[in-house]
Tab-separated table of C-alpha atoms and ligand atoms in Angstrom:
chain	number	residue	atom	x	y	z
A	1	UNK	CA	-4.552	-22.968	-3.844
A	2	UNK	CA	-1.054	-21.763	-2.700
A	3	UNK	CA	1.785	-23.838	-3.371
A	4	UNK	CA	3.274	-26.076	-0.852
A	5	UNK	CA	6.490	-24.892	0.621
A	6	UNK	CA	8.284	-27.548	-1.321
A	7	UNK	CA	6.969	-25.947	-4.427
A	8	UNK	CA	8.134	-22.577	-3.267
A	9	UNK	CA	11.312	-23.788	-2.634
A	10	UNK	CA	11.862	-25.122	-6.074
A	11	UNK	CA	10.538	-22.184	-7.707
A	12	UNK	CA	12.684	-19.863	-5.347
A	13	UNK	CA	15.594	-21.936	-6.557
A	14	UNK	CA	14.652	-21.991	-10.145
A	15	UNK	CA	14.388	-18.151	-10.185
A	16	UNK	CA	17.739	-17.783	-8.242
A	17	UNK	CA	19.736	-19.546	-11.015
A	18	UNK	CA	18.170	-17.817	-13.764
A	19	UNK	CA	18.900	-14.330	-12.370
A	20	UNK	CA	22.410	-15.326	-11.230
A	21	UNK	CA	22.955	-16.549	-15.147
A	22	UNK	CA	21.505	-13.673	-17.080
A	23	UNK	CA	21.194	-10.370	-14.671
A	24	UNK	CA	24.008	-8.556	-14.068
A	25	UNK	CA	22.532	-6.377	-11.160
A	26	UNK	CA	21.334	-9.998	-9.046
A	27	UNK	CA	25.123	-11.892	-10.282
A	28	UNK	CA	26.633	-8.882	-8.553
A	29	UNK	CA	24.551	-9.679	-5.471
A	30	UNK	CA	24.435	-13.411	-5.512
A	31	UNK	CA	27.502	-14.429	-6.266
A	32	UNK	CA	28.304	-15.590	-2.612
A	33	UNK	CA	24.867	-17.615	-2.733
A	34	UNK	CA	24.256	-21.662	-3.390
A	35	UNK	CA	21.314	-22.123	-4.804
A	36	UNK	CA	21.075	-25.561	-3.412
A	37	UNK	CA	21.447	-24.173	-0.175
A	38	UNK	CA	18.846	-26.127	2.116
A	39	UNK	CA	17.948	-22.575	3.211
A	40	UNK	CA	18.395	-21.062	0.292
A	41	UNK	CA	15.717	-17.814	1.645
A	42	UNK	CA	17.790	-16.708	4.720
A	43	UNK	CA	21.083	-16.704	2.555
A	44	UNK	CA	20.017	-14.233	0.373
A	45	UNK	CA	21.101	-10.495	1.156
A	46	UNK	CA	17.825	-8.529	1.778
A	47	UNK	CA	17.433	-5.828	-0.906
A	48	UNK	CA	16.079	-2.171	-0.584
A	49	UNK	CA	14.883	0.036	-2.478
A	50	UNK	CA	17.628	3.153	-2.421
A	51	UNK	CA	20.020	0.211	-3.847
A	52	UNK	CA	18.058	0.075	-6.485
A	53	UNK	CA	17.730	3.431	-7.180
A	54	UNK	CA	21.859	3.751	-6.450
A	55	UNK	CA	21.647	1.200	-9.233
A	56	UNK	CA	19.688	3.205	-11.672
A	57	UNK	CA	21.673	6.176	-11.182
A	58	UNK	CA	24.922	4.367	-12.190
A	59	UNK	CA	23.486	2.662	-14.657
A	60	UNK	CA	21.014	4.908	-16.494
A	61	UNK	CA	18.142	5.392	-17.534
A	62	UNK	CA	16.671	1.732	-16.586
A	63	UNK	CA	19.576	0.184	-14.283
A	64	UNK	CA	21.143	-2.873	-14.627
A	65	UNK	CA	18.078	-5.017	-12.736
A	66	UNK	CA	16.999	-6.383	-15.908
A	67	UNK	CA	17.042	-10.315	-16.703
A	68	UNK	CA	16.492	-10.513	-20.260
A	69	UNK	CA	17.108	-7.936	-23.354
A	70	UNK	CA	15.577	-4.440	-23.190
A	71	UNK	CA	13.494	-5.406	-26.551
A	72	UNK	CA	11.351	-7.461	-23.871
A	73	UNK	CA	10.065	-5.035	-21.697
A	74	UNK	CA	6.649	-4.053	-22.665
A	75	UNK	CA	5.710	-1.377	-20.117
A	76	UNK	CA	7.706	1.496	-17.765
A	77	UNK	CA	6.365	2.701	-14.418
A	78	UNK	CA	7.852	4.400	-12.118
A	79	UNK	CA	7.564	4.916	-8.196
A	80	UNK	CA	5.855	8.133	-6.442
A	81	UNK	CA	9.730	9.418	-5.493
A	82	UNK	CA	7.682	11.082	-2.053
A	83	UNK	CA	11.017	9.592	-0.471
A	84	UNK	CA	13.765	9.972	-2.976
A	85	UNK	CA	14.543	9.563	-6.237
A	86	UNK	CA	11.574	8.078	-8.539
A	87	UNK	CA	12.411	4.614	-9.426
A	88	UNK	CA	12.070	2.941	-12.808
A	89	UNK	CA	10.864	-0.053	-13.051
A	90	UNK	CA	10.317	-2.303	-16.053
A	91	UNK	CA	8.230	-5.065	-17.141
A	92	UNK	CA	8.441	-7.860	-19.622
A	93	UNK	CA	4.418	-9.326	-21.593
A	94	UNK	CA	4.488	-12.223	-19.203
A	95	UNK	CA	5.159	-9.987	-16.012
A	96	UNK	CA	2.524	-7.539	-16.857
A	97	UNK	CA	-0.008	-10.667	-17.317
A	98	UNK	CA	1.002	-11.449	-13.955
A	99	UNK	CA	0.215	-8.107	-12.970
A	100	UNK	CA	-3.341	-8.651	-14.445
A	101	UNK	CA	-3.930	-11.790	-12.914
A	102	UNK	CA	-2.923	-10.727	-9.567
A	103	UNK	CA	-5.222	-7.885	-9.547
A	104	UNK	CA	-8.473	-9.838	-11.422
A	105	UNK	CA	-7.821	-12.087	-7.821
A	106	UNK	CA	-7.663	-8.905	-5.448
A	107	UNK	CA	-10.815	-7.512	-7.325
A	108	UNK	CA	-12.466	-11.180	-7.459
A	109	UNK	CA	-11.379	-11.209	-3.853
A	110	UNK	CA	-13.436	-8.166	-3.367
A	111	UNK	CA	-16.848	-9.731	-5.099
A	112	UNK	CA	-16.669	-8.071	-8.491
A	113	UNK	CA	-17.417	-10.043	-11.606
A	114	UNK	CA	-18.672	-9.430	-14.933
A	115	UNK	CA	-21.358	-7.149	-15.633
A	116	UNK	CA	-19.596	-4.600	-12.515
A	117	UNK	CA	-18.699	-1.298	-13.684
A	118	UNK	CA	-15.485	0.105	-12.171
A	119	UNK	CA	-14.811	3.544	-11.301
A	120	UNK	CA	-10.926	4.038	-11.364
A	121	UNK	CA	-11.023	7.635	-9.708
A	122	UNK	CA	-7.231	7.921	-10.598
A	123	UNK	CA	-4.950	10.332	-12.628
A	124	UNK	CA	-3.587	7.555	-14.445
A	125	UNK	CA	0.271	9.548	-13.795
A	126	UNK	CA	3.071	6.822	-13.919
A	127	UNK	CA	2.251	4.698	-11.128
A	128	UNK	CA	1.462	1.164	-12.107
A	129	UNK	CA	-1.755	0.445	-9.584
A	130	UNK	CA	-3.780	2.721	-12.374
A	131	UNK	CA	-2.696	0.844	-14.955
A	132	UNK	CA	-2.861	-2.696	-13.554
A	133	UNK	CA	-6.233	-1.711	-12.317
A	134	UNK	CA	-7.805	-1.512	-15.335
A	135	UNK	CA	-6.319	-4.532	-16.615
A	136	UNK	CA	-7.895	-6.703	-13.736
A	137	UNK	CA	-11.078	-5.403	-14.491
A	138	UNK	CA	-10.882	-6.185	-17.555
A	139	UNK	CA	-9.719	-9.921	-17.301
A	140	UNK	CA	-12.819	-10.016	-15.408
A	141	UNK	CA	-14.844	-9.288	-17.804
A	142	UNK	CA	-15.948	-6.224	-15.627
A	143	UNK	CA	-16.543	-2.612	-17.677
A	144	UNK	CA	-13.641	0.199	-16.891
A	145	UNK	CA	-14.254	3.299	-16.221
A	146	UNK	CA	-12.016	5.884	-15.985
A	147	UNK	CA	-12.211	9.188	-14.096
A	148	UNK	CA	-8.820	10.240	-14.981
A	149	UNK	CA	-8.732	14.326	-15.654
A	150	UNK	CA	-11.896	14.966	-14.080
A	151	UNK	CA	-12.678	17.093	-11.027
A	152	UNK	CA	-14.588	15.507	-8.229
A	153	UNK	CA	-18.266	17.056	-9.145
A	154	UNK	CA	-17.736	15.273	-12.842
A	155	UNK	CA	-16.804	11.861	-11.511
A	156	UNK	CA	-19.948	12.117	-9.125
A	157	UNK	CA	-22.228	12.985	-12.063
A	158	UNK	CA	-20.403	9.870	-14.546
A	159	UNK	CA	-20.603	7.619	-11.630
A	160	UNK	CA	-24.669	8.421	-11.503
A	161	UNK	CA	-24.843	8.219	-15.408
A	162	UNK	CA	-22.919	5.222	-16.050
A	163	UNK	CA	-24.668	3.416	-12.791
A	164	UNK	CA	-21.106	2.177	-11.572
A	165	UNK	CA	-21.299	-0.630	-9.266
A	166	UNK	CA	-17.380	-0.460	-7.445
A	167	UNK	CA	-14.951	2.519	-7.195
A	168	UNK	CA	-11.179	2.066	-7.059
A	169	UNK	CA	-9.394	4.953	-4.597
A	170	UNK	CA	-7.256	6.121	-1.821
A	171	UNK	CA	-9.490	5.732	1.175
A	172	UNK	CA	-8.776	9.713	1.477
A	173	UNK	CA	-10.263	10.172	-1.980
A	174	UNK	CA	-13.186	7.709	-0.887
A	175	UNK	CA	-13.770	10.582	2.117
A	176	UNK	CA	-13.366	13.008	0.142
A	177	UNK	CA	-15.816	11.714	-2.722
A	178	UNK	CA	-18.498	11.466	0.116
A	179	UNK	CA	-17.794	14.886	1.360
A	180	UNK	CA	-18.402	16.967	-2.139
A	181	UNK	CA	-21.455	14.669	-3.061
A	182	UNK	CA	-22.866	16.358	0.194
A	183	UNK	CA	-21.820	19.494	-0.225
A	184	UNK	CA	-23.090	19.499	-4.177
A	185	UNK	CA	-26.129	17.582	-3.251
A	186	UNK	CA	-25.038	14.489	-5.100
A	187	UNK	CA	-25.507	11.804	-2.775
A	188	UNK	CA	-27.873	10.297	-4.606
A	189	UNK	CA	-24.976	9.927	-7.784
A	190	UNK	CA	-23.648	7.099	-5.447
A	191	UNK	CA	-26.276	4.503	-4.936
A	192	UNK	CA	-25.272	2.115	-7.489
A	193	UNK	CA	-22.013	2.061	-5.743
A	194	UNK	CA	-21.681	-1.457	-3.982
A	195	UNK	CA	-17.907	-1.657	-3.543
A	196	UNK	CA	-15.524	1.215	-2.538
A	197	UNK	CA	-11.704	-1.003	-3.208
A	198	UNK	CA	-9.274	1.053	-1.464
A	199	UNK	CA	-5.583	1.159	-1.394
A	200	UNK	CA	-2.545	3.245	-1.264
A	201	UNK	CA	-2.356	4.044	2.586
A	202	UNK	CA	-3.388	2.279	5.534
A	203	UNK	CA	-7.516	3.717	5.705
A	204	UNK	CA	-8.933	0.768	4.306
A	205	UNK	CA	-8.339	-1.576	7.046
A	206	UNK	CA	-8.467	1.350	9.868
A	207	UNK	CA	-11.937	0.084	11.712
A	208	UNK	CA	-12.751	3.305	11.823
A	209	UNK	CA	-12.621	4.591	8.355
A	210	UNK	CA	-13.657	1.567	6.632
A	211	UNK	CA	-17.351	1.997	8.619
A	212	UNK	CA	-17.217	5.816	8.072
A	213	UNK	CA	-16.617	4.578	4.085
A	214	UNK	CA	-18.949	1.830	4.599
A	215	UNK	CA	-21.755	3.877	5.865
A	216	UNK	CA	-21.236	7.289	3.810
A	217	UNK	CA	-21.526	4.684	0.498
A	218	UNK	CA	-23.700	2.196	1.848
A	219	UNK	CA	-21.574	-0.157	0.299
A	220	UNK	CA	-18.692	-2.695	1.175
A	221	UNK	CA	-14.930	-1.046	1.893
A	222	UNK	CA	-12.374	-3.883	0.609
A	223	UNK	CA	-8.583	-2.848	0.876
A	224	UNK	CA	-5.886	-4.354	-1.384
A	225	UNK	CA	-2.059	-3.492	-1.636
A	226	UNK	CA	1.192	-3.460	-4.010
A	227	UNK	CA	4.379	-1.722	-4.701
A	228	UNK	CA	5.437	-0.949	-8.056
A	229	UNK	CA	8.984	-2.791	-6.793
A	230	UNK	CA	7.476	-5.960	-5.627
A	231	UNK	CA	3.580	-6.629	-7.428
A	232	UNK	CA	0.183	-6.411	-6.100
A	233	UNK	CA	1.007	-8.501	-3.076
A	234	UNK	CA	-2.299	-8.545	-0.905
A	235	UNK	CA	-5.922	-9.199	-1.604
A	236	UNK	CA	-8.649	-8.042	0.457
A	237	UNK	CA	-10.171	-10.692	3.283
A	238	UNK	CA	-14.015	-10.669	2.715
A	239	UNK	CA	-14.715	-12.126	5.790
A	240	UNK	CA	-12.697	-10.755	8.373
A	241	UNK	CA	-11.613	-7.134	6.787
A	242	UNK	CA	-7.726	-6.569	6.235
A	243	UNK	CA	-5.747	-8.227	3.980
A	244	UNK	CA	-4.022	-11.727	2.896
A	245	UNK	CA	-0.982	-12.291	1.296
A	246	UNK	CA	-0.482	-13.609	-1.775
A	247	UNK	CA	1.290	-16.774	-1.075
A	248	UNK	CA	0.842	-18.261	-4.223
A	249	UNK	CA	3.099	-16.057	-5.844
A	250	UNK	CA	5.194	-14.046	-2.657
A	251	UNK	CA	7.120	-15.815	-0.220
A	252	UNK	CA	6.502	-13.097	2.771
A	253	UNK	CA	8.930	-12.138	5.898
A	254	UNK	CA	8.202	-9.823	8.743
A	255	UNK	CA	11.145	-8.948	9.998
A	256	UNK	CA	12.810	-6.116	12.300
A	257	UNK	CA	15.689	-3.730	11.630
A	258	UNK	CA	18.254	-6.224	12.349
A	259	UNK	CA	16.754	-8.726	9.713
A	260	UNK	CA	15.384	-11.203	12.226
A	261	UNK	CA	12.093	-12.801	12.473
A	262	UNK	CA	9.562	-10.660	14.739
A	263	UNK	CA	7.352	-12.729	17.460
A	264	UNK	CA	3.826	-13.649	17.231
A	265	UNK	CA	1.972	-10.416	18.039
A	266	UNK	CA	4.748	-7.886	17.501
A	267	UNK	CA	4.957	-5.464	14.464
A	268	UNK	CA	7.550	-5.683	11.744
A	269	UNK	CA	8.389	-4.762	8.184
A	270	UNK	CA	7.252	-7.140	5.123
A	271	UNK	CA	9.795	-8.478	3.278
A	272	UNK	CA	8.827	-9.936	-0.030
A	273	UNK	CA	9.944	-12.173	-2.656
A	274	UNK	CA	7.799	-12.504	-5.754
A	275	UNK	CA	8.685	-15.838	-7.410
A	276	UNK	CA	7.520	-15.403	-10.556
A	277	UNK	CA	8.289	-11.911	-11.654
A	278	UNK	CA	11.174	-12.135	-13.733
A	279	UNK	CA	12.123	-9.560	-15.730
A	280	UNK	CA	12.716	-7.001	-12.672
A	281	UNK	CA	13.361	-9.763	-9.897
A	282	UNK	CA	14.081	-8.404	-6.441
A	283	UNK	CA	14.685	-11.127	-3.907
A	284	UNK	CA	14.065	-10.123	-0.082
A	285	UNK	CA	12.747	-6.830	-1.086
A	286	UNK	CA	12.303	-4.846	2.224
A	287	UNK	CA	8.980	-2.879	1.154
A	288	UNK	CA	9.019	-0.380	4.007
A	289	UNK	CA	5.613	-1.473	5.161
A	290	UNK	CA	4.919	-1.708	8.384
A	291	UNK	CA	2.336	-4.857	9.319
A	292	UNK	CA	1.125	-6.858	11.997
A	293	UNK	CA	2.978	-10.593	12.653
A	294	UNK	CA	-0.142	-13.096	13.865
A	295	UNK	CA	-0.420	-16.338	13.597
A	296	UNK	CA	-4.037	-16.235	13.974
A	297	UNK	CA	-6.200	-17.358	11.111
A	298	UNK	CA	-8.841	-14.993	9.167
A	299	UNK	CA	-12.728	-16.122	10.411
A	300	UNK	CA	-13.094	-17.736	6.810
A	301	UNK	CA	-9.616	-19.952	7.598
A	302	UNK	CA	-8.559	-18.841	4.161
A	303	UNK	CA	-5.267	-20.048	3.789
A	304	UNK	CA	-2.753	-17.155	3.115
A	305	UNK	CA	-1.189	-14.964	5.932
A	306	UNK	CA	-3.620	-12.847	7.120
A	307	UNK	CA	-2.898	-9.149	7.724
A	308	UNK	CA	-5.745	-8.177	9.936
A	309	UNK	CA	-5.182	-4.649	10.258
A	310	UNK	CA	-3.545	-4.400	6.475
A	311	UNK	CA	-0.286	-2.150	6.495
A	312	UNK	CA	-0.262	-0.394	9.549
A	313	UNK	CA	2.238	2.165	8.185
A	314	UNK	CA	5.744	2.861	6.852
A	315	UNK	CA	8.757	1.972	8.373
A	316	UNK	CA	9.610	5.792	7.514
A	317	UNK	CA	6.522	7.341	8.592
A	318	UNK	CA	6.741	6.031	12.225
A	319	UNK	CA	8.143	8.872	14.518
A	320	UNK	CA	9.730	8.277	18.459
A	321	UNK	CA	8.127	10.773	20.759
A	322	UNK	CA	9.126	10.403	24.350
A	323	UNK	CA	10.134	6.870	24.028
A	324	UNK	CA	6.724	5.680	21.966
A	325	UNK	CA	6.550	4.091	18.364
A	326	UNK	CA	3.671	6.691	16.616
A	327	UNK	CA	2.319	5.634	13.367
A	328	UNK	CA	0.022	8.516	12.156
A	329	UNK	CA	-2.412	5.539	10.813
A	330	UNK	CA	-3.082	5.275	14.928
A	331	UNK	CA	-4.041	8.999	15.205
A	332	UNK	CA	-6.448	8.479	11.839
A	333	UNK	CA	-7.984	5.763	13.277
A	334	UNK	CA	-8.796	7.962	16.588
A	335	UNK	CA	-9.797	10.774	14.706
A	336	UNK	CA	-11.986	8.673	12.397
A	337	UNK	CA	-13.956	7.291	15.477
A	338	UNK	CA	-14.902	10.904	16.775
A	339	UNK	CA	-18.163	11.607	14.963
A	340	UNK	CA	-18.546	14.482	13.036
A	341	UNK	CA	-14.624	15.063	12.577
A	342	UNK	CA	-12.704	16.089	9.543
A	343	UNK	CA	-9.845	16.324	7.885
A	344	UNK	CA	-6.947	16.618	10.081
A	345	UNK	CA	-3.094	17.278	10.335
A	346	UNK	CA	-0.370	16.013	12.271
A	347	UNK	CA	2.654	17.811	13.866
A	348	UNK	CA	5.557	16.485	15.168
A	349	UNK	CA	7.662	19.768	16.836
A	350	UNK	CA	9.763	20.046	19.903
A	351	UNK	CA	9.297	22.568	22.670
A	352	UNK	CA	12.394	24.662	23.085
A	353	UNK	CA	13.168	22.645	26.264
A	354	UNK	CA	13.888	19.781	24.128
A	355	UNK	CA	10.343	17.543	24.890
A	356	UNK	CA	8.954	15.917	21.442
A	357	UNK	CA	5.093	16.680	20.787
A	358	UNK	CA	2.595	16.411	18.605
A	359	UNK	CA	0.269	18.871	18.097
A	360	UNK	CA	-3.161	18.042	15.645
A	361	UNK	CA	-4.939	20.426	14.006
A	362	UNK	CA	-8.251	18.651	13.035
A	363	UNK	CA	-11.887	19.931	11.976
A	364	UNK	CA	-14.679	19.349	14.391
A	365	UNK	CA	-17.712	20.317	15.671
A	366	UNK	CA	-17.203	21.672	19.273
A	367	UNK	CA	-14.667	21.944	21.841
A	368	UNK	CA	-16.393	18.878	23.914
A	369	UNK	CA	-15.308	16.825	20.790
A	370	UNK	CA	-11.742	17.951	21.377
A	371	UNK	CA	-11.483	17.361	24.585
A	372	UNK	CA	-12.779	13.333	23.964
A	373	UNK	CA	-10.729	13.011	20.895
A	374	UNK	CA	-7.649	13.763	23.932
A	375	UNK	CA	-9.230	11.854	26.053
A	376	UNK	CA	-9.091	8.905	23.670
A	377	UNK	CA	-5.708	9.547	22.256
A	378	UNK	CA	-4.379	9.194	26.059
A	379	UNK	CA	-6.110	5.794	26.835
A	380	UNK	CA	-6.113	4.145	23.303
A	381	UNK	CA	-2.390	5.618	22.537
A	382	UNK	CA	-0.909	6.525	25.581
A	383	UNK	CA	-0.247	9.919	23.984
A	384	UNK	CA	-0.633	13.260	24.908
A	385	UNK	CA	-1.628	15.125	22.119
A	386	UNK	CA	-2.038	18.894	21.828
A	387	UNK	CA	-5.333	18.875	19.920
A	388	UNK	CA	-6.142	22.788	17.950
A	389	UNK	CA	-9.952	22.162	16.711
A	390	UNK	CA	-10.380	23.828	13.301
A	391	UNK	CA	-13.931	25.177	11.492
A	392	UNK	CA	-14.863	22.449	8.706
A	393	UNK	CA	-13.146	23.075	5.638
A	394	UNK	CA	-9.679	24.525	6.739
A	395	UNK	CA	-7.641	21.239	6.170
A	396	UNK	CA	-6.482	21.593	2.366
A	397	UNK	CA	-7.886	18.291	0.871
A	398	UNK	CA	-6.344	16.643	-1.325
A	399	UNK	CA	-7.012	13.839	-4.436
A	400	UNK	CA	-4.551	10.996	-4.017
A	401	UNK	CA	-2.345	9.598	-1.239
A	402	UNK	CA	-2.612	12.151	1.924
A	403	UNK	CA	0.262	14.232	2.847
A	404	UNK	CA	-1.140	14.548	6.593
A	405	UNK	CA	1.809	14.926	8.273
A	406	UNK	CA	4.858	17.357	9.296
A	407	UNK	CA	7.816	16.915	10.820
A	408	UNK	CA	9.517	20.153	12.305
A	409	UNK	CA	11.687	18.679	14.349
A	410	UNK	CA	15.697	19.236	14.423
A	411	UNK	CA	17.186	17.555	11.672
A	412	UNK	CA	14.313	14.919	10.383
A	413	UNK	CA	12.772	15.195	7.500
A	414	UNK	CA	9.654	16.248	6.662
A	415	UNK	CA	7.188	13.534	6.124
A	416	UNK	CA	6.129	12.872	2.022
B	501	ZN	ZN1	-9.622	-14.382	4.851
């Protein structure tokens, strides 16, 4: 049950005045704010991330975002650094049980209880989702399995061995999984699979690649989503696919570049306030993540925002071509609906006369599936795309987040 929006209120306030008393990164910023402000929200400055890291740099090695005495922090992760400097970010025993409860609800969320045996198919580097994985599955009572240091053949043959019941991946890695137990004759290693929870890039709420994981598994596709900044802020909708937002414990903004409120219908960035993470607070963090503003309810009228197509990409990651907003997630979900294609890759160039295009280099089967998959990017997209059909195979493939995208145009940068 999410708290009222009095409650939230109170606890936004309560939060506020602690960090203004005891953080000397937050005083800095809030010294201009009253926390009884009726709209206490809106008065705070929205935060991003390169401040922090600006922070962190100045103030070495942890920053100065820290509320209580560095004896309290229990645990260190740090961000991927795909766009900048990696971040550090720090948390305290009773932040990194919040971390565990959040994701025991995500995975709950998902249908997985005790007696489930979880696959984490993850390197277990620095990033916190490996970590706080395997913490939710265990305050579930659920067994954890990690697949950490093994290639894809030997998580295949522990999967079959162990008789998992979920796996925890990128959606890429999900494809990918699929595509080596074919080509090693290993499909049968994933029949005890029932659950495929994805997250770490859009795929898991794509239409299109959540059936393609759905059928290549025989299993449910759930998607869930955090940010090592912020906390695990959405769990998976059972019912109607997507994701909600944790309300209970995020007060959650979509907002547009100039900080305003985006219309019913209209995309905008998430801007997030967890209200009971203390010991790294950020307060209007501006996540970068791209979502869908609807007012509509999810078909099981759970109460939480709904996210119906989960993140539909990164404020960084969406390109201009001839006047058009492009999120690559829209080209993978085209791609993913042509039967039979592969891996793919994205360019963004510009013709020497100046025009933008893109040009994708994707594996199918014939030319007659190129010319639909243009076909379909013109209608769906309004795009012309310069589609180069490659033999299966040729796209490197890769075990975590994709890297599906290049940007060789003048004076951008080229995409993480
Ligand atoms: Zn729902």
């Amino acid at each position: 049950m999410s708290p009222t929006a009095p409650e939230r209120e109170q606890r936004l306030r309560e939060l506020v005045e602690l960090v203004r008393e005891r953080n000397p990164f937050q005083r800095a910023r809030l010294s201009e704010v009253d926390p009884a402000d009726p709209d206490l929200l809106t008065a705070l400055p929205t935060l991003a991330k390169r401040e922090l890291v600006a922070d962190q740099g100045d103030h070495p090695p942890f920053g100065s975002n820290l509320t209580f005495p560095i004896e309290r922090y229990i645990h260190m992760h740090q961000t991927s650094g795909t766009t900048g400097r990696p971040l550090r970010v720090l948390d305290t025993a009773e932040d990194w049980a919040w971390w565990r409860a959040a994701f025991q609800r995500a995975f709950a969320a998902a249908g997985l209880e005790s007696g489930d045996r979880g696959a984490l198919a993850f390197s277990f580097g620095p990033h916190v989702q490996f970590w706080a994985a395997r913490e939710g599955l265990e305050a579930l009572a659920a067994m954890v399995v990690p697949l950490g240091g093994m290639t894809s053949v030997q998580r295949l043959q522990t999967i079959a061995e162990v008789r998992a019941t979920a796996l925890m991946c990128t959606p890429t890695y999900a494809l990918r999984l699929l595509e080596v137990a074919v080509e090693e004759d290993l499909e049968h290693a994933l029949v005890t699979i029932a659950r495929v929870v994805c997250t770490g890039e859009p795929g898991a709420s794509l239409p299109a690649v959540r059936s393609r994981i759905e059928e290549g598994f025989a299993a449910r596709c759930f998607d869930h989503a955090g940010l090592t900044e912020v906390g695990p802020f959405g769990y998976p909708c059972s019912e109607g696919g997507g994701m909600h937002v944790d309300e209970q414990e995020f007060i959650c903004e979509i907002l547009d570049a100039e900080v305003r409120p985006v219309p019913a219908g209209e995309r905008g960035e998430l801007v997030l306030t967890p209200l009971r993470r203390r010991g790294f607070p950020v307060l209007r963090y501006r996540t970068g993540d791209v979502v869908l503003n609807t007012d509509e309810r999810c078909p099981a009228g759970h109460e939480d925002r709904w996210l119906p197509s989960g993140i539909v990409g990164r404020t960084d990651d969406m390109v201009v071509i001839r006047g058009m907003n492009v999120y690559p997630s829209a080209i993978e979900e085209a791609v993913r609906q042509v039967s039979g294609a592969g891996e793919f890759l994205i360019t963004f160039y510009s013709e020497p006369g100046g025009m933008d295009e893109i040009k994708l280099e994707v594996e199918l089967a014939d030319g007659a599936a190129a010319r639909g998959l243009q076909e379909s990017m013109r209608q769906q997209l309004g795009l012309r795309v310069r589609i180069v059909p490659v033999a299966p195979g040729i796209v490197p493939r890769q075990d975590g987040k994709a890297r599906r995208v290049v940007d060789t145009r003048p004076s951008r940068w080229v995409s993480a």
